[in-house]
Amino acid sequence: MRILLLTHAFNSLTQRLSAELQLRGHEISIEFDIADSVTEEAVTLFRPEIIVAPYLRRAIPESVWSQYRCLIVHPGVVGDRGPSALDWAIQEGASEWGVTVLQAESEMDAGPVWASANFPMRAVKKSSLYRHEVTKAATSAVLLAVERAAGQDFQPQRPCSSQWRPLMRQAERRIDWQLDGSATVLRKMGAADGFPGVADHLFGQDCHLFDAWPESERRGSPGTVIGRRATALLRATTDGAVWIGHVKLGHSIKLPATLAFQDESLTVPELPLAGWWRAAAPTWQDIAYDETGVVGFLHFEFYNGAMSTAQCERLREALAWAKQRPVRILVLMGGADFWSNGIHLNVIEAASLNNGSAADESWRNINAMNDLARDVINTQQQLTVAALGGNTGAGGCFLARAADLVWARDGVMLNPHYKNMGNLYGSEYWTYLLPRRVGEDAALAIMRDRQPLTAQRAVEIGFTDACLSEDSGVFRAEVAQRAADLASDPHFEARLGEKLAARTRDEAVKPLSAYREEELMHMRRNFYGFDPSYHIARHHFVRKSPLSWTPRHLARHRDLGWRIP
Ligand code: COA
């Protein structure tokens, strides 16, 4: 079928659906929901047999849904209606939730149901639920709905009963620090992450709070900030305390809490952890190491996968420490929702807000990423594995590829390209790491075409080495087992020797420093040259400016040569 994906953004769910539908032979084009007239123009050009809306923030115009079958992905169970479906489900502690694919009509979310899928709830933040359970359920429900729509027999039914839940307001999200215990605070902040956050005050200033973590030991006077650790602040509740990782001040951008409150943070005590080992009890720990036998696991739970200069430097320290451990395999686990999305665009933007230079901070950040990637490549005593349990994009993909092996969870989306960010050239040794895996031509095509890769496709083209189970728990168990097998392989020493010999040969042909220098020459132009595209793109990305057009590489119906087959 010819399917138009109408969406607010090309987010990871839309990327996944686009890839899965193409895999099943459907012809896909994408249009961003910018204005009714743009949507009308898109359907006139593409004449879709069906429209699928994975992620919309407004209603489809009647002129479109009255003429074309439009299937809406609603992140709620059958009968649930309204714009804050996941927020209510999390806040009210639902034990099971789901995704419904329903046909657009005049009343929002009230149309006949084409498919649905349910899942047990997990006590996590909304964005995490979205990137795991919701994405999986939405994918299976959309594929079933499209299959049903392609046939003649299926008659979609209206739900027997339905309930309209309004937009959740800040009044309902409000935290009462004198009454709410940690579990309630975690649930309220979880229901609001990564958007819109919980409106609150910190150090006497209006702000929105994001990224809550539990704390098991420390206490204080409810509502007061009682400590800091790296980028996070600790705030006391009635029965303990919670860590606040990110904050948005007024109309500014979302930032690590101790950066948003740079001066104020210094007035509270620092509460460092003793080292890199995973703490025995829950607390805020963005970098954590654990070990099973001769396999070491390095976790880095950086919010949204964004890695600032300081985070790269700390991770590099942790990596250097882990390399000294008596282990044969080092597994770089990344975070639960993202492995890495490259340099930290919000922290870079913040440099310009504080009269500093975004160009200088970009330069520092890319160099810190490069130092980290180089240290991964140059691991002498261990074989390294990047285990991608979450999505990864831009420089994050090449940081992963710096490892000897890359294993990804099925369902993860990879975006191993940079150009979407204002034509950024990219670094992280991609010019060394990519062609040797996929070939020169394919490397250039990946960079040029800017298409996301599914975990399965990434293995097919040779970018990664394995695609493992979709279920996160099963994935982690498989990673641990495979890593243990590698470590006990009788050919381990020979394998390590081959890797070191290959690196020595490569270095003799062209040193890593030369790849880096060439890439940075382009990046210097991106950051300091007179074409400001990267700075403009970053400005709009971090402020979430409304999109004004759909890029041509996605809106295939806008290709000049495109014809209905
Ligand atoms: N720096 C700062 N924030 C980043 C980021 C980065 N490099 N990459 C992603 N984010 C943030 C997004 O702004 C968003 O923030 P929110 O929590 O306020 O909504 C959040 O991470 C999730 O991003 P989203 O785009 O919704 O995730 P996705 O899984 O649907 O898409 C990508 C993933 C990688 C396609 C997309 O996030 C992206 O294009 N990121 C930019 C990558 C980049 O250009 N990095 C710099 C060059 S190395």
XYZ file of C-alpha atoms and ligand atoms in Angstrom:
613
model
C 0.000 0.000 0.000
C 0.958 3.616 -0.433
C 1.076 4.947 3.127
C 1.559 8.534 4.228
C 2.963 8.934 7.736
C 1.579 12.198 9.091
C 3.480 13.137 12.213
C 4.557 15.991 14.466
C 8.204 14.909 14.162
C 10.347 12.100 12.777
C 10.753 10.664 16.271
C 12.004 7.174 17.009
C 8.497 5.620 16.876
C 7.846 7.157 13.455
C 11.279 5.993 12.297
C 10.558 2.466 13.475
C 7.124 2.328 11.809
C 8.502 3.725 8.588
C 11.230 1.068 8.508
C 8.933 -1.838 9.496
C 6.279 -0.896 6.930
C 8.880 -0.546 4.162
C 10.266 -3.937 5.107
C 6.803 -5.366 4.410
C 6.777 -3.860 0.927
C 4.673 -0.759 1.567
C 5.543 2.514 -0.089
C 6.105 5.168 2.554
C 6.325 8.915 2.460
C 6.364 11.300 5.399
C 4.815 14.703 6.005
C 5.154 16.753 9.164
C 1.938 18.125 10.614
C 2.697 21.783 9.979
C -0.632 23.216 8.790
C -3.900 21.848 7.382
C -3.055 23.255 3.953
C 0.309 21.426 3.950
C -1.373 18.137 4.870
C -3.942 18.673 2.099
C -1.151 19.335 -0.375
C 0.705 16.193 0.712
C -2.297 13.912 0.168
C -2.976 15.511 -3.212
C 0.604 14.792 -4.269
C 0.947 11.308 -2.776
C -2.669 10.025 -3.028
C -2.098 7.584 -0.165
C -4.253 4.505 0.197
C -4.052 5.040 3.906
C -2.666 7.652 6.309
C -1.007 6.583 9.560
C -0.463 9.192 12.281
C 2.085 7.828 14.810
C 2.579 11.051 16.773
C 0.258 14.026 16.376
C -0.360 17.002 18.605
C -3.452 18.302 16.763
C -6.438 16.896 14.940
C -6.304 15.897 11.265
C -8.445 18.293 9.162
C -11.893 17.030 8.126
C -11.001 17.682 4.483
C -8.460 14.852 4.845
C -10.083 12.302 7.180
C -13.396 12.489 5.330
C -11.646 11.401 2.101
C -8.808 9.173 3.272
C -8.742 6.468 5.898
C -6.597 7.928 8.679
C -5.317 5.642 11.439
C -4.277 7.402 14.628
C -1.878 5.843 17.144
C -3.302 6.632 20.587
C -1.033 5.735 23.552
C -3.923 4.448 25.641
C -6.059 1.341 26.082
C -9.247 0.812 24.038
C -11.850 3.342 25.171
C -9.333 5.776 26.654
C -9.514 9.215 25.047
C -7.624 12.469 25.426
C -4.221 14.111 25.025
C -2.537 13.047 28.309
C -3.105 9.297 28.150
C 0.294 8.150 29.447
C 0.495 10.945 32.019
C -2.773 9.827 33.670
C -1.853 6.151 33.500
C 1.480 6.754 35.270
C 0.206 9.260 37.775
C -2.732 7.046 38.781
C -0.584 3.930 38.962
C -2.387 1.832 36.294
C -1.163 -1.775 36.366
C -1.720 -2.374 32.659
C -1.787 0.032 29.752
C -1.801 -0.116 25.975
C -1.875 1.434 22.529
C -4.950 1.723 20.312
C -4.971 2.344 16.567
C -8.242 4.049 15.701
C -9.769 5.779 12.731
C -9.881 9.591 12.760
C -13.312 11.170 12.951
C -14.732 14.495 14.122
C -14.545 13.538 17.801
C -10.990 13.065 19.096
C -10.012 9.406 19.765
C -13.621 8.246 19.377
C -13.411 6.441 16.028
C -13.601 2.701 15.281
C -10.666 0.606 16.504
C -8.459 -1.148 13.933
C -6.062 -2.796 16.367
C -4.729 -2.529 19.905
C -2.006 -4.015 22.074
C -1.605 -3.973 25.863
C 1.381 -4.239 28.175
C 2.033 -4.433 31.920
C 3.109 -1.079 33.346
C 6.615 -0.464 34.650
C 7.405 2.146 37.309
C 9.459 4.381 35.025
C 9.268 7.849 33.561
C 6.920 8.555 30.658
C 9.672 8.953 28.068
C 11.096 5.554 28.985
C 7.694 3.867 28.768
C 7.227 5.527 25.379
C 10.562 4.323 23.982
C 10.041 0.737 25.128
C 6.533 -0.593 25.827
C 4.596 1.998 23.815
C 6.874 1.729 20.774
C 6.673 -2.065 20.797
C 2.885 -2.130 21.244
C 2.361 0.629 18.659
C 4.489 -1.201 16.121
C 2.589 -4.468 16.454
C -0.798 -2.699 16.477
C -0.020 -0.549 13.420
C 1.291 -3.527 11.448
C -1.891 -5.456 12.268
C -4.128 -2.472 11.456
C -2.419 -1.950 8.096
C -2.739 -5.647 7.282
C -6.444 -5.481 8.141
C -6.922 -2.330 6.106
C -5.229 -3.953 3.115
C -7.771 -6.784 3.180
C -11.515 -6.461 2.625
C -12.923 -8.420 5.542
C -12.127 -6.562 8.715
C -14.853 -4.383 10.190
C -13.448 -2.033 12.849
C -15.648 -1.729 15.921
C -16.284 1.179 18.228
C -15.377 0.493 21.866
C -18.340 -0.503 24.075
C -17.526 2.359 26.419
C -15.076 5.217 26.456
C -13.726 7.818 28.826
C -12.462 11.286 27.925
C -9.533 12.412 30.077
C -8.613 16.076 29.657
C -5.137 17.503 29.223
C -3.324 17.088 32.537
C -2.712 20.536 33.990
C 0.123 21.679 36.230
C -2.374 21.906 39.115
C -2.741 18.114 38.932
C 0.998 17.584 38.637
C 1.899 19.869 41.545
C 4.216 18.439 44.184
C 3.380 19.344 47.777
C 6.800 19.005 49.381
C 5.266 19.195 52.855
C 2.923 16.263 52.151
C 4.327 14.115 49.345
C 6.651 11.216 50.036
C 9.401 10.131 47.627
C 7.217 7.560 45.804
C 4.613 10.230 45.026
C 7.248 12.730 43.873
C 8.842 10.100 41.625
C 5.461 9.206 40.145
C 4.459 12.826 39.516
C 7.790 13.670 37.919
C 7.725 10.419 35.934
C 4.302 11.308 34.476
C 5.680 14.660 33.266
C 9.022 13.532 31.758
C 10.451 14.611 29.233
C 7.520 17.021 28.626
C 6.121 19.231 30.150
C 7.952 18.679 33.475
C 6.525 19.634 36.865
C 6.201 23.373 37.535
C 7.895 24.180 40.842
C 10.410 26.492 42.513
C 14.030 25.867 43.373
C 16.236 28.341 45.207
C 13.271 30.734 45.024
C 13.022 30.662 41.227
C 10.202 29.367 38.989
C 11.244 26.307 37.052
C 10.129 22.936 35.669
C 11.610 19.761 37.111
C 12.614 16.646 35.139
C 14.564 13.444 35.502
C 13.839 12.211 39.043
C 15.950 9.472 40.675
C 15.327 7.724 43.990
C 17.638 8.162 47.002
C 17.654 5.561 49.736
C 19.763 6.989 52.550
C 19.732 10.739 52.944
C 17.023 12.873 54.537
C 16.388 16.508 55.368
C 13.770 19.146 55.947
C 11.017 18.472 53.321
C 11.339 20.626 50.202
C 14.884 21.851 50.836
C 17.822 21.109 48.577
C 20.207 19.080 50.689
C 23.036 18.239 48.332
C 24.490 17.934 44.851
C 26.383 15.311 42.894
C 27.897 16.040 39.451
C 24.880 17.370 37.481
C 22.056 16.547 39.942
C 20.497 18.122 43.036
C 19.064 16.231 46.010
C 15.804 17.515 47.508
C 14.230 16.231 50.697
C 10.698 14.794 50.754
C 8.555 13.920 53.775
C 10.027 10.410 54.008
C 13.437 10.663 52.339
C 14.770 12.510 49.311
C 14.789 12.446 45.502
C 17.439 13.511 43.031
C 16.481 16.051 40.369
C 18.608 15.620 37.274
C 17.282 18.325 34.958
C 15.592 21.693 35.260
C 14.090 24.236 32.912
C 14.247 27.779 34.247
C 11.409 30.074 33.155
C 11.334 30.056 29.356
C 14.899 28.883 29.016
C 16.012 25.397 27.880
C 16.182 22.118 29.776
C 19.589 21.808 31.464
C 21.416 19.631 33.982
C 20.229 20.910 37.382
C 23.609 22.069 38.664
C 24.221 23.987 35.443
C 20.802 25.684 35.553
C 21.570 26.685 39.164
C 25.309 27.066 38.853
C 25.896 29.512 41.738
C 23.125 28.252 44.011
C 24.350 24.643 43.738
C 27.636 25.624 45.334
C 25.772 26.573 48.523
C 24.746 22.950 49.198
C 27.134 20.150 50.179
C 28.648 17.913 47.541
C 27.774 14.253 48.077
C 30.255 12.303 45.967
C 30.186 8.532 45.603
C 33.243 6.582 46.641
C 34.152 5.324 43.160
C 32.727 3.889 39.962
C 31.294 0.669 41.428
C 27.490 0.533 41.280
C 26.181 1.776 44.653
C 24.583 -0.910 46.801
C 21.360 1.049 47.361
C 19.406 3.278 44.918
C 20.867 6.756 44.464
C 21.816 9.080 41.618
C 24.682 7.496 39.744
C 25.052 8.347 36.080
C 28.194 6.230 35.622
C 28.181 2.818 37.274
C 30.415 -0.227 36.925
C 29.722 -3.830 37.825
C 31.430 -7.101 37.102
C 30.521 -10.738 36.606
C 33.568 -12.994 36.541
C 35.955 -11.618 33.938
C 33.345 -9.400 32.259
C 33.049 -5.735 33.275
C 29.936 -3.684 32.514
C 30.190 0.103 32.305
C 26.781 1.824 32.411
C 26.355 5.511 31.542
C 22.859 6.766 32.147
C 23.082 10.237 30.596
C 19.723 11.983 30.225
C 18.541 11.799 26.598
C 21.864 10.224 25.638
C 23.429 13.686 25.407
C 27.089 13.795 26.486
C 28.581 17.111 27.596
C 32.312 17.813 27.803
C 32.319 17.092 31.544
C 30.338 13.861 31.122
C 32.717 12.640 28.394
C 35.682 13.419 30.643
C 34.194 11.581 33.610
C 33.285 8.605 31.453
C 36.830 8.572 30.109
C 38.155 8.448 33.666
C 35.785 5.585 34.458
C 36.859 3.751 31.308
C 40.541 4.138 32.190
C 39.794 2.741 35.653
C 37.745 -0.166 34.237
C 40.585 -1.061 31.870
C 42.766 -1.709 34.938
C 40.307 -4.280 36.282
C 41.247 -7.953 35.823
C 38.601 -8.523 33.148
C 38.798 -9.852 29.614
C 35.687 -8.176 28.211
C 34.466 -4.630 28.783
C 30.829 -4.059 27.868
C 29.798 -0.448 27.342
C 26.135 -0.544 28.319
C 25.056 3.086 27.803
C 21.702 3.942 29.385
C 18.337 2.222 29.474
C 16.636 4.508 26.944
C 19.552 5.838 24.910
C 23.048 4.567 24.335
C 24.361 7.966 23.243
C 23.181 10.849 21.063
C 26.542 12.555 20.788
C 27.562 16.017 21.942
C 25.255 17.791 24.385
C 23.435 20.362 22.307
C 21.595 21.920 25.286
C 24.762 22.435 27.318
C 26.426 23.909 24.228
C 23.483 26.262 23.728
C 23.673 27.261 27.404
C 27.243 28.456 26.857
C 25.909 31.108 24.494
C 23.157 32.094 26.971
C 25.784 32.866 29.591
C 27.774 35.215 27.363
C 30.145 32.408 26.516
C 30.795 30.908 23.113
C 28.709 28.033 21.767
C 31.409 27.496 19.146
C 34.082 27.071 21.827
C 31.884 24.711 23.842
C 31.085 22.689 20.691
C 34.816 22.430 20.037
C 35.561 21.289 23.590
C 32.686 18.795 23.491
C 33.647 17.177 20.185
C 37.240 16.890 21.341
C 36.112 15.250 24.584
C 33.973 12.803 22.558
C 36.950 12.095 20.323
C 39.255 11.477 23.281
C 36.732 8.997 24.618
C 36.287 7.251 21.250
C 40.089 7.042 20.846
C 40.439 5.447 24.279
C 37.783 2.873 23.403
C 39.545 2.041 20.116
C 42.895 1.799 21.911
C 41.809 -0.700 24.558
C 44.772 -3.068 24.790
C 43.941 -5.661 27.443
C 40.280 -6.351 26.732
C 37.863 -6.953 23.906
C 35.224 -4.224 24.006
C 31.513 -4.525 23.275
C 28.974 -1.743 22.846
C 25.578 -3.112 23.946
C 22.887 -0.839 22.531
C 19.800 -1.315 24.671
C 18.495 2.121 23.660
C 18.424 4.321 20.585
C 21.616 5.933 19.463
C 22.271 8.792 17.106
C 24.947 10.891 15.428
C 28.299 10.754 17.250
C 26.860 8.206 19.682
C 26.719 5.643 16.856
C 30.422 6.065 16.121
C 31.376 6.017 19.772
C 29.619 2.626 19.829
C 31.407 1.542 16.652
C 34.714 2.378 18.315
C 34.188 -0.846 20.294
C 35.342 -4.162 18.811
C 31.783 -5.512 18.718
C 28.392 -3.796 18.619
C 25.289 -5.716 19.702
C 21.905 -3.982 19.541
C 18.524 -4.757 21.039
C 15.915 -5.488 18.372
C 13.685 -2.419 18.074
C 16.489 0.063 18.709
C 16.863 2.761 16.039
C 20.302 3.954 14.922
C 20.945 7.260 13.154
C 24.636 7.070 12.177
C 24.774 10.442 10.434
C 25.197 14.117 11.329
C 23.847 16.283 8.533
C 20.421 16.815 10.100
C 22.107 19.133 12.588
C 22.785 22.011 10.206
C 24.960 20.000 7.838
C 27.409 19.042 10.559
C 30.339 17.033 9.152
C 30.838 14.929 12.266
C 33.902 13.482 13.945
C 34.382 10.635 16.476
C 36.665 8.963 13.885
C 33.690 8.099 11.689
C 35.852 8.402 8.568
C 37.990 5.550 9.966
C 35.248 3.480 11.604
C 32.446 3.518 9.035
C 34.027 2.681 5.641
C 35.951 -0.296 6.999
C 32.624 -1.808 8.092
C 30.319 -0.967 5.185
C 32.615 0.154 2.347
C 33.353 3.636 0.999
C 30.225 4.005 -1.150
C 27.803 2.777 1.501
C 29.483 5.059 4.068
C 28.907 8.088 1.866
C 25.315 7.003 1.173
C 24.587 6.601 4.907
C 25.875 10.112 5.571
C 24.091 11.607 2.560
C 20.704 9.836 2.803
C 20.310 10.384 6.571
C 17.976 7.419 6.959
C 17.539 5.684 10.301
C 18.613 2.054 10.551
C 16.723 -0.616 12.453
C 18.837 -2.929 14.584
C 18.292 -5.694 12.011
C 19.217 -3.551 9.036
C 22.344 -2.334 10.815
C 23.580 -5.949 11.016
C 22.660 -6.644 7.378
C 24.810 -3.776 6.113
C 27.660 -4.709 8.465
C 27.489 -1.614 10.670
C 26.788 -3.689 13.779
C 27.558 -7.294 14.678
C 24.365 -8.717 16.191
C 20.710 -7.977 16.758
C 19.489 -9.518 20.029
C 16.050 -9.851 21.685
C 13.681 -6.902 21.892
C 12.744 -7.450 25.540
C 15.204 -5.373 27.602
C 15.616 -7.962 30.374
C 16.241 -10.776 27.888
C 18.606 -8.499 25.932
C 20.732 -7.815 29.020
C 20.866 -11.528 29.847
C 21.904 -12.347 26.276
C 24.614 -9.670 26.360
C 25.976 -11.072 29.620
C 25.955 -14.634 28.256
C 27.612 -13.722 24.960
C 30.246 -11.653 26.777
C 30.959 -14.568 29.142
C 31.245 -16.933 26.141
C 33.699 -14.568 24.450
C 35.782 -14.388 27.621
C 35.973 -18.158 27.962
C 36.593 -18.766 24.274
C 39.856 -20.754 23.952
C 40.747 -18.413 21.070
C 40.381 -15.306 23.246
C 44.109 -14.516 23.381
C 44.472 -15.036 19.631
C 41.509 -12.759 19.012
C 42.902 -10.032 21.209
C 46.263 -10.408 19.444
C 44.581 -10.092 16.015
C 42.785 -6.953 17.105
C 46.015 -5.314 18.314
C 47.859 -6.349 15.161
C 45.102 -4.956 12.945
C 45.187 -1.668 14.872
C 48.974 -1.459 14.466
C 48.641 -2.082 10.720
C 45.888 0.523 10.379
C 47.908 3.025 12.374
C 50.896 2.529 10.058
C 48.761 3.161 6.974
C 47.108 6.266 8.428
C 47.270 7.265 12.079
C 44.074 7.874 14.026
C 45.311 11.411 14.666
C 45.214 12.101 10.919
C 41.547 11.002 10.656
C 40.795 13.201 13.625
C 42.616 16.211 12.229
C 40.779 15.935 8.891
C 37.369 15.585 10.527
C 38.091 18.478 12.887
C 39.087 20.674 9.995
C 35.509 20.349 8.732
C 34.071 20.723 12.219
C 36.090 23.895 12.792
C 34.372 25.310 9.724
C 30.960 24.150 11.052
C 31.591 25.830 14.416
C 33.617 28.926 13.492
C 33.061 29.403 9.752
C 30.764 32.017 8.282
C 27.970 29.532 7.414
C 25.934 29.523 10.667
C 23.724 26.507 9.723
C 24.841 24.343 12.646
C 24.273 27.109 15.209
C 20.835 27.870 13.762
C 19.837 24.188 13.617
C 21.003 23.653 17.214
C 19.127 26.761 18.391
C 15.865 25.428 16.902
C 16.507 21.845 18.067
C 17.017 22.717 21.726
C 14.117 25.195 21.743
C 11.873 22.760 19.900
C 10.878 25.411 17.371
C 7.852 24.346 15.327
C 8.953 22.758 12.078
C 8.176 24.736 8.956
C 8.791 22.112 6.267
C 9.415 18.391 5.838
C 12.935 17.581 4.614
C 12.949 16.257 1.060
C 14.688 13.027 2.031
C 11.575 12.135 4.062
C 8.788 13.701 1.956
C 9.312 11.522 -1.082
C 6.054 12.763 -2.622
C 7.721 16.156 -2.942
C 10.525 14.769 -5.124
C 10.217 16.453 -8.487
C 10.408 13.174 -10.357
C 7.995 11.277 -8.107
C 4.992 9.651 -9.831
C 2.227 7.407 -8.507
C 3.338 3.938 -9.632
N 21.867 16.931 22.885
C 20.892 17.371 23.708
N 19.654 16.837 23.721
C 19.409 15.828 22.868
C 20.380 15.323 21.990
C 21.670 15.912 22.021
N 22.650 15.476 21.252
N 19.825 14.331 21.279
C 18.563 14.197 21.693
N 18.285 15.121 22.641
C 17.038 15.316 23.379
C 15.891 15.884 22.562
O 15.931 17.284 22.523
C 14.706 15.385 23.360
O 14.562 16.239 24.478
P 13.260 16.282 25.420
O 13.470 15.276 26.500
O 13.270 17.652 25.983
O 12.077 16.011 24.552
C 15.166 14.033 23.842
O 16.579 14.039 23.740
C 14.670 12.886 23.048
O 14.927 13.167 21.673
P 13.946 12.665 20.554
O 14.333 13.362 19.297
O 12.536 12.789 21.028
O 14.376 11.140 20.563
P 14.206 10.100 19.448
O 14.693 8.816 20.008
O 12.828 10.144 18.915
O 15.208 10.605 18.280
C 17.441 11.263 17.442
C 16.597 10.398 18.413
C 18.907 10.874 17.640
C 17.025 11.024 15.993
C 17.233 12.763 17.735
O 17.161 12.984 19.126
C 18.343 13.666 17.184
O 18.348 13.975 16.004
N 19.267 14.113 18.078
C 20.362 15.008 17.722
C 21.621 14.208 17.477
C 22.741 15.134 17.097
O 22.670 15.829 16.097
N 23.787 15.174 17.931
C 24.832 16.092 17.746
C 25.861 15.710 16.766
S 27.035 14.567 17.428
